[in-house]
Amino acid sequence: MSAEDQTVNFTHDEREALYKTIFNRRDVRGEFKPDPIPDEVLARILKAAHHAPSVGFMQPWNFMLVRSKTVRQQVQEAFTDANNEAMEMFPDNKKPLYQSLKLEGILDSPLNLVVTCDRQRGGPVVLGRTHIKSMDLNSTVCAVQNLWLAARAENVGIGWVSIFDQDRVKAILGIPEHVVPVAYLCMGYVSEFKVKPELESKGWRERLPLEDLIYFDQWQQQNREDSLIKVISDQPEV
């Protein structure tokens, strides 16, 4: 049997390490330290992202490292303008809490990273994308998740910034029309990782019970007596 044919199995400790990483991943905003990420660490993180699944093996992503303070200041200004607009979209009773939230670390973090999706990669017809055209975007999000979990395992914090005019940021970064900036990420070592997601601990939203989100065979068809639901209900909260 060749090395390519050998099945990889995981030990109990390796499995637990994966779940520990997932359950302790956080969206980091204000805890960044100025220490640079060593190249060997960043290389491992990017390699993990590049090994994400992609429809038709099209690998539609690129990874743009934004180190220039001048460029980051322009992105931060785009965020500020959009954030002021966003606050006005929420009801008055939510606005004070919204204002108190730190929703970006663009200048605080030592590195910004943009994960893009090239919607022309693979040509006009891509296996698996013939009917659901958004599968390239979905694939790119898989790369973002891989990157985020790998970063957490390296004790590197990630913060996803999504409040800005996308076309404005594309112009700042020189991104062509057919390429979509899927994720603008702030990266760096942090002083701490929060025990709970910040939006949960500050009362913006609560985590929904998993058993309420599982349907069987038909939309909104639930079965509280199903053995799976009972197992989930008996598990401790993370």
Coordinates of N, CA and C in Angstrom, one line a residue:
M1 N 0.9 -1.2 0.0 CA 0.0 0.0 0.0 C 0.9 1.2 0.0
S2 N 0.6 2.2 -0.9 CA 1.4 3.4 -1.0 C 1.0 4.3 0.2
A3 N 1.8 5.4 0.4 CA 1.6 6.3 1.4 C 0.3 7.1 1.1
E4 N 0.0 7.3 -0.1 CA -1.3 8.0 -0.5 C -2.5 7.2 -0.2
D5 N -2.4 5.9 -0.1 CA -3.6 5.0 0.1 C -3.8 4.8 1.6
Q6 N -2.8 5.1 2.5 CA -3.0 4.8 3.9 C -4.0 5.7 4.6
T7 N -4.8 5.1 5.4 CA -5.8 5.9 6.1 C -5.2 6.5 7.3
V8 N -5.5 7.8 7.6 CA -5.0 8.5 8.8 C -6.0 8.4 9.8
N9 N -5.7 7.8 11.0 CA -6.6 7.8 12.1 C -6.0 8.7 13.2
F10 N -6.9 9.2 14.1 CA -6.5 10.1 15.1 C -6.7 9.5 16.5
T11 N -5.7 9.8 17.3 CA -5.8 9.4 18.7 C -6.9 10.2 19.5
H12 N -7.2 9.7 20.6 CA -8.1 10.4 21.5 C -7.7 11.8 21.8
D13 N -6.4 12.0 22.1 CA -5.8 13.3 22.5 C -5.9 14.2 21.2
E14 N -5.6 13.7 20.1 CA -5.6 14.5 18.9 C -7.0 15.0 18.6
R15 N -8.0 14.1 18.7 CA -9.4 14.4 18.5 C -9.8 15.5 19.5
E16 N -9.5 15.4 20.8 CA -9.8 16.3 21.8 C -9.2 17.7 21.5
A17 N -8.0 17.7 21.0 CA -7.3 18.9 20.6 C -8.1 19.7 19.5
L18 N -8.6 18.9 18.6 CA -9.4 19.6 17.5 C -10.6 20.3 18.1
Y19 N -11.4 19.5 18.9 CA -12.6 20.1 19.5 C -12.2 21.3 20.4
K20 N -11.1 21.2 21.2 CA -10.7 22.3 22.0 C -10.4 23.5 21.2
T21 N -9.8 23.4 20.0 CA -9.6 24.5 19.1 C -10.9 25.1 18.7
I22 N -11.8 24.3 18.2 CA -13.1 24.8 17.7 C -13.8 25.5 18.8
F23 N -13.9 25.0 20.0 CA -14.7 25.6 21.1 C -14.1 26.8 21.7
N24 N -12.8 27.0 21.4 CA -12.1 28.2 22.0 C -11.7 29.2 20.9
R25 N -12.2 29.0 19.7 CA -12.0 30.0 18.7 C -12.8 31.3 19.0
R26 N -12.2 32.4 18.9 CA -12.8 33.7 19.2 C -12.6 34.7 18.1
D27 N -13.5 35.6 18.0 CA -13.4 36.8 17.1 C -12.7 37.9 17.9
V28 N -11.5 38.2 17.6 CA -10.7 39.1 18.5 C -10.8 40.5 18.0
R29 N -10.9 41.5 18.9 CA -11.1 42.9 18.5 C -10.0 43.8 19.1
G30 N -10.0 43.8 20.4 CA -9.2 44.8 21.1 C -8.0 44.3 22.0
E31 N -7.7 43.0 21.7 CA -6.6 42.4 22.6 C -5.3 42.2 21.9
F32 N -5.1 42.8 20.7 CA -3.9 42.5 19.9 C -2.7 43.1 20.6
K33 N -1.6 42.3 20.5 CA -0.3 42.8 20.9 C 0.5 43.2 19.6
P34 N 1.6 44.0 19.7 CA 2.3 44.4 18.5 C 3.3 43.4 18.0
D35 N 3.5 42.3 18.7 CA 4.5 41.3 18.2 C 4.2 40.8 16.8
P36 N 5.1 40.7 15.9 CA 4.9 40.2 14.6 C 4.7 38.7 14.7
I37 N 3.9 38.2 13.7 CA 3.8 36.7 13.6 C 5.0 36.2 12.8
P38 N 5.7 35.3 13.4 CA 6.9 34.7 12.6 C 6.5 34.1 11.3
D39 N 7.3 34.2 10.3 CA 7.0 33.7 9.0 C 6.7 32.2 9.0
E40 N 7.4 31.4 9.8 CA 7.1 30.0 9.8 C 5.7 29.7 10.4
V41 N 5.3 30.5 11.4 CA 3.9 30.3 11.9 C 2.9 30.7 10.9
L42 N 3.1 31.9 10.2 CA 2.1 32.4 9.2 C 2.1 31.4 8.1
A43 N 3.2 30.8 7.7 CA 3.2 29.9 6.6 C 2.4 28.6 6.9
R44 N 2.5 28.2 8.2 CA 1.6 27.0 8.5 C 0.2 27.3 8.5
I45 N -0.2 28.5 8.9 CA -1.6 29.0 8.9 C -2.1 29.1 7.5
L46 N -1.3 29.7 6.6 CA -1.8 29.8 5.2 C -1.9 28.5 4.5
K47 N -0.9 27.6 4.8 CA -1.0 26.3 4.2 C -2.2 25.5 4.6
A48 N -2.6 25.7 5.9 CA -3.9 25.1 6.4 C -5.1 25.6 5.6
A49 N -5.1 27.0 5.4 CA -6.2 27.6 4.7 C -6.2 27.1 3.2
H50 N -5.0 26.9 2.6 CA -5.0 26.5 1.2 C -5.4 25.0 1.1
H51 N -5.5 24.2 2.1 CA -5.9 22.9 2.1 C -7.4 22.7 2.4
A52 N -8.1 23.8 2.3 CA -9.6 23.7 2.5 C -10.2 23.0 1.3
P53 N -11.4 22.5 1.5 CA -12.1 21.9 0.4 C -12.6 23.0 -0.5
S54 N -12.7 22.6 -1.8 CA -13.2 23.6 -2.8 C -13.9 22.9 -3.9
V55 N -15.0 23.4 -4.4 CA -15.8 22.8 -5.4 C -15.0 22.7 -6.7
G56 N -15.0 21.5 -7.3 CA -14.3 21.2 -8.5 C -12.8 21.4 -8.3
F57 N -12.3 21.4 -7.1 CA -10.9 21.6 -6.8 C -10.4 22.9 -7.4
M58 N -11.3 23.9 -7.5 CA -10.9 25.2 -8.2 C -10.1 26.1 -7.4
Q59 N -10.0 25.9 -6.0 CA -9.2 26.7 -5.2 C -9.3 28.2 -5.5
P60 N -10.4 28.8 -5.4 CA -10.6 30.2 -5.9 C -10.0 31.3 -5.1
W61 N -9.3 30.9 -4.0 CA -8.8 31.9 -3.0 C -7.5 32.5 -3.4
N62 N -7.3 33.7 -2.9 CA -5.9 34.3 -2.8 C -5.8 34.9 -1.4
F63 N -4.6 35.1 -0.9 CA -4.4 35.7 0.4 C -3.5 36.9 0.3
M64 N -4.1 38.1 0.5 CA -3.5 39.4 0.4 C -3.0 39.9 1.8
L65 N -1.7 40.0 2.0 CA -1.2 40.5 3.3 C -1.1 42.0 3.2
V66 N -1.8 42.6 4.2 CA -1.8 44.1 4.2 C -1.0 44.6 5.4
R67 N 0.2 45.0 5.1 CA 1.1 45.4 6.2 C 1.3 46.9 6.2
S68 N 1.0 47.6 5.1 CA 1.2 49.0 5.0 C 0.2 49.8 6.0
K69 N 0.8 50.6 6.8 CA 0.0 51.4 7.7 C -0.9 52.4 6.9
T70 N -0.4 52.9 5.8 CA -1.2 53.9 5.0 C -2.4 53.2 4.4
V71 N -2.2 52.0 3.9 CA -3.3 51.3 3.4 C -4.3 50.9 4.4
R72 N -3.8 50.4 5.6 CA -4.7 50.1 6.7 C -5.5 51.3 7.2
Q73 N -4.9 52.4 7.2 CA -5.6 53.6 7.6 C -6.8 53.9 6.7
Q74 N -6.6 53.7 5.4 CA -7.6 53.9 4.4 C -8.8 53.0 4.7
V75 N -8.4 51.7 5.0 CA -9.5 50.7 5.3 C -10.2 51.1 6.6
Q76 N -9.4 51.5 7.6 CA -10.0 51.9 8.8 C -11.0 53.1 8.7
E77 N -10.7 54.0 7.8 CA -11.6 55.1 7.5 C -12.9 54.6 6.8
A78 N -12.7 53.6 5.9 CA -13.9 53.0 5.3 C -14.8 52.3 6.3
F79 N -14.1 51.7 7.3 CA -14.9 51.0 8.4 C -15.6 52.1 9.2
T80 N -15.0 53.1 9.6 CA -15.6 54.1 10.4 C -16.8 54.7 9.8
D81 N -16.8 55.0 8.5 CA -17.9 55.6 7.8 C -19.1 54.6 7.7
A82 N -18.8 53.3 7.4 CA -19.8 52.3 7.4 C -20.4 52.0 8.7
N83 N -19.5 52.0 9.7 CA -20.0 51.7 11.1 C -20.9 52.8 11.6
N84 N -20.7 54.0 11.3 CA -21.7 55.1 11.6 C -23.0 54.9 11.0
E85 N -23.0 54.4 9.7 CA -24.2 54.1 9.0 C -24.9 52.9 9.6
A86 N -24.1 51.9 10.0 CA -24.7 50.7 10.5 C -25.4 50.9 11.8
M87 N -24.8 51.8 12.7 CA -25.4 52.0 14.0 C -26.8 52.6 13.9
E88 N -27.0 53.4 12.9 CA -28.4 54.0 12.7 C -29.4 53.0 12.2
M89 N -29.0 51.8 11.8 CA -29.9 50.8 11.3 C -30.6 50.0 12.5
F90 N -30.0 50.2 13.7 CA -30.5 49.4 14.8 C -31.5 50.3 15.6
P91 N -32.4 49.6 16.4 CA -33.3 50.4 17.2 C -32.6 51.2 18.3
D92 N -33.3 52.2 18.7 CA -32.6 53.2 19.7 C -32.1 52.4 20.9
N93 N -32.8 51.4 21.4 CA -32.4 50.7 22.6 C -31.2 49.9 22.4
K94 N -30.8 49.6 21.2 CA -29.6 48.8 20.9 C -28.4 49.7 20.6
K95 N -28.6 51.0 20.3 CA -27.5 51.9 19.9 C -26.4 52.1 20.9
P96 N -26.7 52.3 22.2 CA -25.7 52.4 23.2 C -24.8 51.2 23.3
L97 N -25.4 50.0 23.3 CA -24.6 48.8 23.3 C -23.7 48.7 22.1
Y98 N -24.3 49.0 20.9 CA -23.6 48.9 19.7 C -22.3 49.8 19.7
Q99 N -22.5 51.1 20.2 CA -21.4 52.0 20.3 C -20.3 51.5 21.2
S100 N -20.7 50.7 22.2 CA -19.7 50.3 23.2 C -18.8 49.1 22.6
L101 N -19.3 48.5 21.5 CA -18.6 47.3 21.0 C -17.4 47.8 20.1
K102 N -16.3 47.1 20.3 CA -15.1 47.3 19.4 C -15.2 46.3 18.3
L103 N -15.4 46.7 17.1 CA -15.8 45.8 16.0 C -14.6 45.7 15.0
E104 N -13.5 46.2 15.3 CA -12.3 46.0 14.3 C -11.0 46.2 15.1
G105 N -10.0 45.7 14.5 CA -8.6 45.9 15.1 C -7.6 46.2 13.9
I106 N -8.1 47.0 13.0 CA -7.4 47.2 11.7 C -6.0 47.8 12.0
L107 N -5.9 48.8 12.8 CA -4.6 49.4 13.1 C -4.0 48.8 14.4
D108 N -4.7 48.2 15.2 CA -4.2 47.6 16.4 C -3.4 46.3 16.1
S109 N -3.8 45.5 15.2 CA -3.2 44.3 14.9 C -1.9 44.5 14.0
P110 N -0.9 43.6 14.1 CA 0.3 43.8 13.3 C 0.1 43.4 11.9
L111 N -0.9 42.7 11.5 CA -1.1 42.2 10.2 C -2.6 42.2 9.8
N112 N -3.0 42.7 8.7 CA -4.3 42.4 8.1 C -4.2 41.5 6.9
L113 N -5.1 40.6 6.8 CA -5.1 39.6 5.7 C -6.5 39.6 5.0
V114 N -6.5 39.7 3.7 CA -7.7 39.6 2.9 C -7.7 38.3 2.2
V115 N -8.8 37.5 2.4 CA -9.0 36.3 1.7 C -10.0 36.6 0.6
T116 N -9.6 36.4 -0.7 CA -10.5 36.8 -1.8 C -10.9 35.5 -2.6
C117 N -11.9 35.7 -3.4 CA -12.5 34.7 -4.3 C -12.4 35.2 -5.7
D118 N -11.6 34.5 -6.5 CA -11.5 34.8 -8.0 C -12.6 34.0 -8.7
R119 N -13.7 34.7 -9.1 CA -14.9 34.0 -9.6 C -14.7 33.5 -11.0
Q120 N -13.5 33.8 -11.6 CA -13.2 33.3 -13.0 C -12.3 32.1 -12.9
R121 N -11.8 31.7 -11.8 CA -10.8 30.7 -11.7 C -11.4 29.3 -12.1
G122 N -10.7 28.5 -12.9 CA -11.3 27.3 -13.3 C -12.1 27.4 -14.6
G123 N -12.2 28.6 -15.1 CA -12.9 28.8 -16.4 C -14.4 28.9 -16.3
P124 N -15.1 29.0 -17.4 CA -16.6 29.3 -17.3 C -17.4 28.1 -16.8
V125 N -16.9 26.9 -16.9 CA -17.6 25.7 -16.4 C -16.8 25.0 -15.4
V126 N -17.2 24.9 -14.1 CA -16.5 24.3 -13.1 C -17.3 23.1 -12.5
L127 N -16.7 22.0 -12.4 CA -17.3 20.8 -11.8 C -17.9 21.1 -10.5
G128 N -19.2 20.9 -10.3 CA -19.8 21.1 -9.0 C -20.4 22.5 -8.9
R129 N -20.1 23.4 -9.8 CA -20.6 24.8 -9.7 C -21.5 25.1 -10.9
T130 N -21.9 24.0 -11.6 CA -22.7 24.3 -12.8 C -24.1 24.8 -12.5
H131 N -24.6 24.5 -11.3 CA -26.0 24.9 -11.0 C -26.1 25.8 -9.8
I132 N -25.1 25.7 -8.8 CA -25.1 26.6 -7.7 C -23.9 27.5 -7.8
K133 N -24.1 28.7 -8.4 CA -22.9 29.5 -8.7 C -22.2 30.1 -7.6
S134 N -22.8 30.0 -6.4 CA -22.1 30.6 -5.2 C -21.2 29.6 -4.6
M135 N -21.0 28.4 -5.1 CA -20.1 27.4 -4.5 C -18.7 27.9 -4.4
D136 N -18.2 28.8 -5.3 CA -16.9 29.3 -5.2 C -16.7 30.1 -4.0
L137 N -17.7 30.9 -3.7 CA -17.7 31.8 -2.5 C -17.8 30.9 -1.2
N138 N -18.6 29.9 -1.3 CA -18.7 28.9 -0.1 C -17.4 28.2 0.1
S139 N -16.7 27.9 -1.0 CA -15.4 27.2 -0.8 C -14.4 28.2 -0.2
T140 N -14.4 29.4 -0.5 CA -13.5 30.4 0.0 C -13.8 30.6 1.5
V141 N -15.0 30.5 2.0 CA -15.3 30.6 3.4 C -14.7 29.4 4.1
C142 N -14.7 28.2 3.5 CA -14.1 27.1 4.1 C -12.6 27.3 4.3
A143 N -11.9 28.0 3.4 CA -10.5 28.4 3.6 C -10.4 29.3 4.8
V144 N -11.3 30.3 4.9 CA -11.3 31.2 6.1 C -11.4 30.4 7.4
Q145 N -12.3 29.4 7.4 CA -12.5 28.6 8.6 C -11.2 27.8 9.0
N146 N -10.6 27.2 7.9 CA -9.4 26.5 8.1 C -8.3 27.4 8.7
L147 N -8.2 28.6 8.1 CA -7.2 29.6 8.6 C -7.4 30.0 10.0
W148 N -8.7 30.2 10.4 CA -9.1 30.7 11.7 C -8.7 29.6 12.8
L149 N -9.1 28.4 12.5 CA -8.8 27.3 13.4 C -7.3 27.0 13.6
A150 N -6.6 27.1 12.4 CA -5.1 26.9 12.5 C -4.5 28.1 13.3
A151 N -5.0 29.3 13.1 CA -4.4 30.4 13.9 C -4.7 30.2 15.3
R152 N -5.9 29.8 15.7 CA -6.2 29.6 17.1 C -5.3 28.5 17.7
A153 N -5.0 27.5 17.0 CA -4.1 26.4 17.5 C -2.7 27.0 17.7
E154 N -2.3 28.0 16.9 CA -1.0 28.7 17.0 C -1.1 29.8 18.1
N155 N -2.2 30.0 18.7 CA -2.4 31.1 19.7 C -2.3 32.4 19.0
V156 N -2.7 32.5 17.8 CA -2.8 33.8 17.0 C -4.3 34.2 16.9
G157 N -4.6 35.4 17.3 CA -6.0 35.9 17.2 C -6.4 36.3 15.8
I158 N -7.7 36.2 15.6 CA -8.2 36.6 14.3 C -9.5 37.4 14.6
G159 N -9.6 38.5 13.9 CA -10.9 39.3 13.9 C -11.4 39.6 12.5
W160 N -12.6 39.2 12.3 CA -13.2 39.4 10.9 C -13.9 40.8 10.8
V161 N -13.5 41.6 10.0 CA -14.1 42.9 9.8 C -15.0 42.9 8.5
S162 N -16.3 43.1 8.8 CA -17.3 43.0 7.7 C -18.1 44.3 7.5
I163 N -17.8 45.3 8.2 CA -18.6 46.6 8.2 C -17.8 47.6 7.3
F164 N -18.0 47.6 6.0 CA -17.5 48.6 5.2 C -18.1 48.4 3.8
D165 N -18.0 49.4 3.0 CA -18.5 49.4 1.6 C -17.5 48.5 0.8
Q166 N -17.9 47.4 0.3 CA -17.0 46.4 -0.4 C -16.3 47.0 -1.6
D167 N -17.0 47.8 -2.4 CA -16.4 48.4 -3.6 C -15.3 49.4 -3.2
R168 N -15.6 50.1 -2.1 CA -14.5 51.1 -1.6 C -13.3 50.4 -1.2
V169 N -13.4 49.3 -0.5 CA -12.2 48.5 0.0 C -11.5 47.9 -1.2
K170 N -12.3 47.4 -2.2 CA -11.7 46.9 -3.4 C -10.9 47.9 -4.1
A171 N -11.4 49.1 -4.2 CA -10.6 50.2 -4.8 C -9.3 50.5 -4.0
I172 N -9.4 50.5 -2.7 CA -8.2 50.8 -1.9 C -7.1 49.7 -2.1
L173 N -7.6 48.5 -2.3 CA -6.6 47.4 -2.4 C -6.3 47.0 -3.9
G174 N -6.9 47.7 -4.8 CA -6.6 47.4 -6.2 C -7.2 46.0 -6.7
I175 N -8.3 45.6 -6.1 CA -8.8 44.3 -6.4 C -9.7 44.4 -7.7
P176 N -9.5 43.5 -8.7 CA -10.3 43.6 -9.9 C -11.7 43.3 -9.7
E177 N -12.5 43.6 -10.7 CA -14.0 43.5 -10.6 C -14.4 42.1 -10.4
H178 N -13.8 41.1 -11.0 CA -14.3 39.7 -10.9 C -13.8 39.0 -9.6
V179 N -13.1 39.7 -8.8 CA -12.6 39.1 -7.5 C -13.3 39.7 -6.4
V180 N -13.8 38.8 -5.5 CA -14.6 39.3 -4.3 C -13.7 39.2 -3.0
P181 N -13.6 40.3 -2.3 CA -12.9 40.1 -1.0 C -13.9 39.5 0.0
V182 N -13.7 38.2 0.3 CA -14.7 37.5 1.1 C -14.5 37.8 2.6
A183 N -13.2 37.9 3.0 CA -12.9 38.1 4.5 C -11.8 39.1 4.6
Y184 N -12.0 40.2 5.4 CA -11.0 41.1 5.8 C -10.6 40.8 7.3
L185 N -9.4 40.2 7.5 CA -9.1 39.7 8.8 C -8.0 40.5 9.5
C186 N -8.1 40.7 10.7 CA -7.0 41.3 11.6 C -6.4 40.1 12.3
M187 N -5.0 40.1 12.3 CA -4.3 39.0 12.8 C -3.2 39.4 13.7
G188 N -3.0 38.6 14.8 CA -1.9 38.9 15.7 C -2.0 38.1 17.0
Y189 N -0.9 38.1 17.7 CA -0.9 37.6 19.1 C -1.7 38.5 19.9
V190 N -2.3 37.9 21.0 CA -3.3 38.7 21.8 C -2.9 38.5 23.3
S191 N -3.4 39.5 24.1 CA -3.2 39.4 25.5 C -4.1 38.4 26.2
E192 N -5.2 38.1 25.5 CA -6.1 37.0 26.1 C -7.1 36.6 25.0
F193 N -7.6 35.4 25.1 CA -8.8 35.0 24.4 C -10.0 34.9 25.4
K194 N -11.1 35.5 25.0 CA -12.2 35.6 25.9 C -12.8 34.2 26.2
V195 N -13.3 34.0 27.4 CA -13.9 32.7 27.7 C -15.1 32.4 26.8
K196 N -15.9 33.4 26.6 CA -17.1 33.3 25.7 C -17.0 34.4 24.6
P197 N -17.7 34.1 23.5 CA -17.7 35.2 22.4 C -18.2 36.5 23.0
E198 N -17.5 37.6 22.6 CA -17.8 38.9 23.2 C -19.3 39.3 23.1
L199 N -19.9 39.1 21.9 CA -21.2 39.5 21.7 C -22.2 38.7 22.6
E200 N -21.8 37.5 23.0 CA -22.6 36.7 23.9 C -22.4 37.3 25.4
S201 N -21.2 37.5 25.8 CA -21.0 37.9 27.1 C -21.5 39.4 27.4
K202 N -21.5 40.2 26.3 CA -22.0 41.5 26.5 C -23.5 41.7 26.3
G203 N -24.2 40.5 26.0 CA -25.6 40.5 25.9 C -26.2 41.0 24.6
W204 N -25.4 40.9 23.5 CA -26.0 41.3 22.2 C -26.9 40.2 21.7
R205 N -26.4 38.9 21.8 CA -27.2 37.8 21.4 C -26.8 36.6 22.3
E206 N -27.7 35.6 22.4 CA -27.4 34.4 23.1 C -27.1 33.2 22.1
R207 N -26.4 32.2 22.5 CA -26.2 31.1 21.7 C -27.5 30.3 21.6
L208 N -27.9 29.9 20.4 CA -29.2 29.2 20.3 C -28.9 27.7 20.7
P209 N -29.9 27.1 21.3 CA -29.8 25.7 21.6 C -29.7 24.8 20.3
L210 N -28.7 24.0 20.3 CA -28.5 23.1 19.1 C -29.7 22.3 18.8
E211 N -30.3 21.7 19.8 CA -31.5 20.8 19.5 C -32.7 21.6 18.9
D212 N -32.7 22.9 19.0 CA -33.8 23.7 18.3 C -33.5 23.9 16.8
L213 N -32.3 23.6 16.4 CA -31.8 23.8 15.0 C -31.8 22.6 14.2
I214 N -32.1 21.5 14.7 CA -32.1 20.2 14.0 C -33.4 19.8 13.5
Y215 N -33.6 19.5 12.2 CA -34.9 19.1 11.6 C -34.6 17.7 11.0
F216 N -35.7 17.0 10.9 CA -35.7 15.6 10.3 C -36.6 15.5 9.1
D217 N -35.9 15.3 7.9 CA -36.6 15.0 6.7 C -37.4 16.1 6.0
Q218 N -38.0 17.0 6.8 CA -38.8 18.1 6.3 C -38.4 19.4 7.1
W219 N -38.5 20.5 6.5 CA -38.2 21.8 7.1 C -39.1 22.0 8.3
Q220 N -38.5 22.3 9.4 CA -39.1 22.6 10.7 C -39.8 21.4 11.4
Q221 N -39.5 20.2 10.9 CA -40.0 19.0 11.5 C -39.0 18.5 12.5
Q222 N -39.4 18.6 13.8 CA -38.5 18.2 14.9 C -39.1 17.0 15.6
N223 N -38.2 16.3 16.3 CA -38.5 15.1 17.0 C -37.7 15.1 18.3
R224 N -38.3 15.6 19.4 CA -37.6 15.7 20.7 C -37.3 14.3 21.3
E225 N -38.0 13.3 20.8 CA -37.7 11.9 21.3 C -36.6 11.2 20.6
D226 N -36.1 11.8 19.5 CA -35.0 11.1 18.7 C -33.8 10.9 19.7
S227 N -33.1 9.8 19.5 CA -32.0 9.5 20.4 C -30.9 10.6 20.3
L228 N -30.7 11.1 19.1 CA -29.7 12.1 18.9 C -30.0 13.4 19.7
I229 N -31.2 13.8 19.7 CA -31.6 15.0 20.4 C -31.4 14.8 21.9
K230 N -31.7 13.6 22.4 CA -31.5 13.3 23.8 C -30.0 13.3 24.2
V231 N -29.2 12.8 23.3 CA -27.7 12.8 23.6 C -27.3 14.3 23.6
I232 N -27.7 15.1 22.7 CA -27.3 16.5 22.7 C -27.8 17.2 23.9
S233 N -29.0 17.0 24.3 CA -29.6 17.6 25.5 C -28.8 17.3 26.8
D234 N -28.3 16.1 26.8 CA -27.6 15.6 28.0 C -26.1 16.1 28.1
Q235 N -25.6 16.6 26.9 CA -24.2 17.0 26.9 C -24.1 18.4 27.7
P236 N -22.9 18.5 28.4 CA -22.7 19.8 29.1 C -22.5 21.0 28.1
E237 N -22.9 22.2 28.6 CA -22.6 23.3 27.8 C -21.1 23.6 27.7
V238 N -20.7 24.1 26.5 CA -19.3 24.4 26.3 C -19.0 25.8 26.7

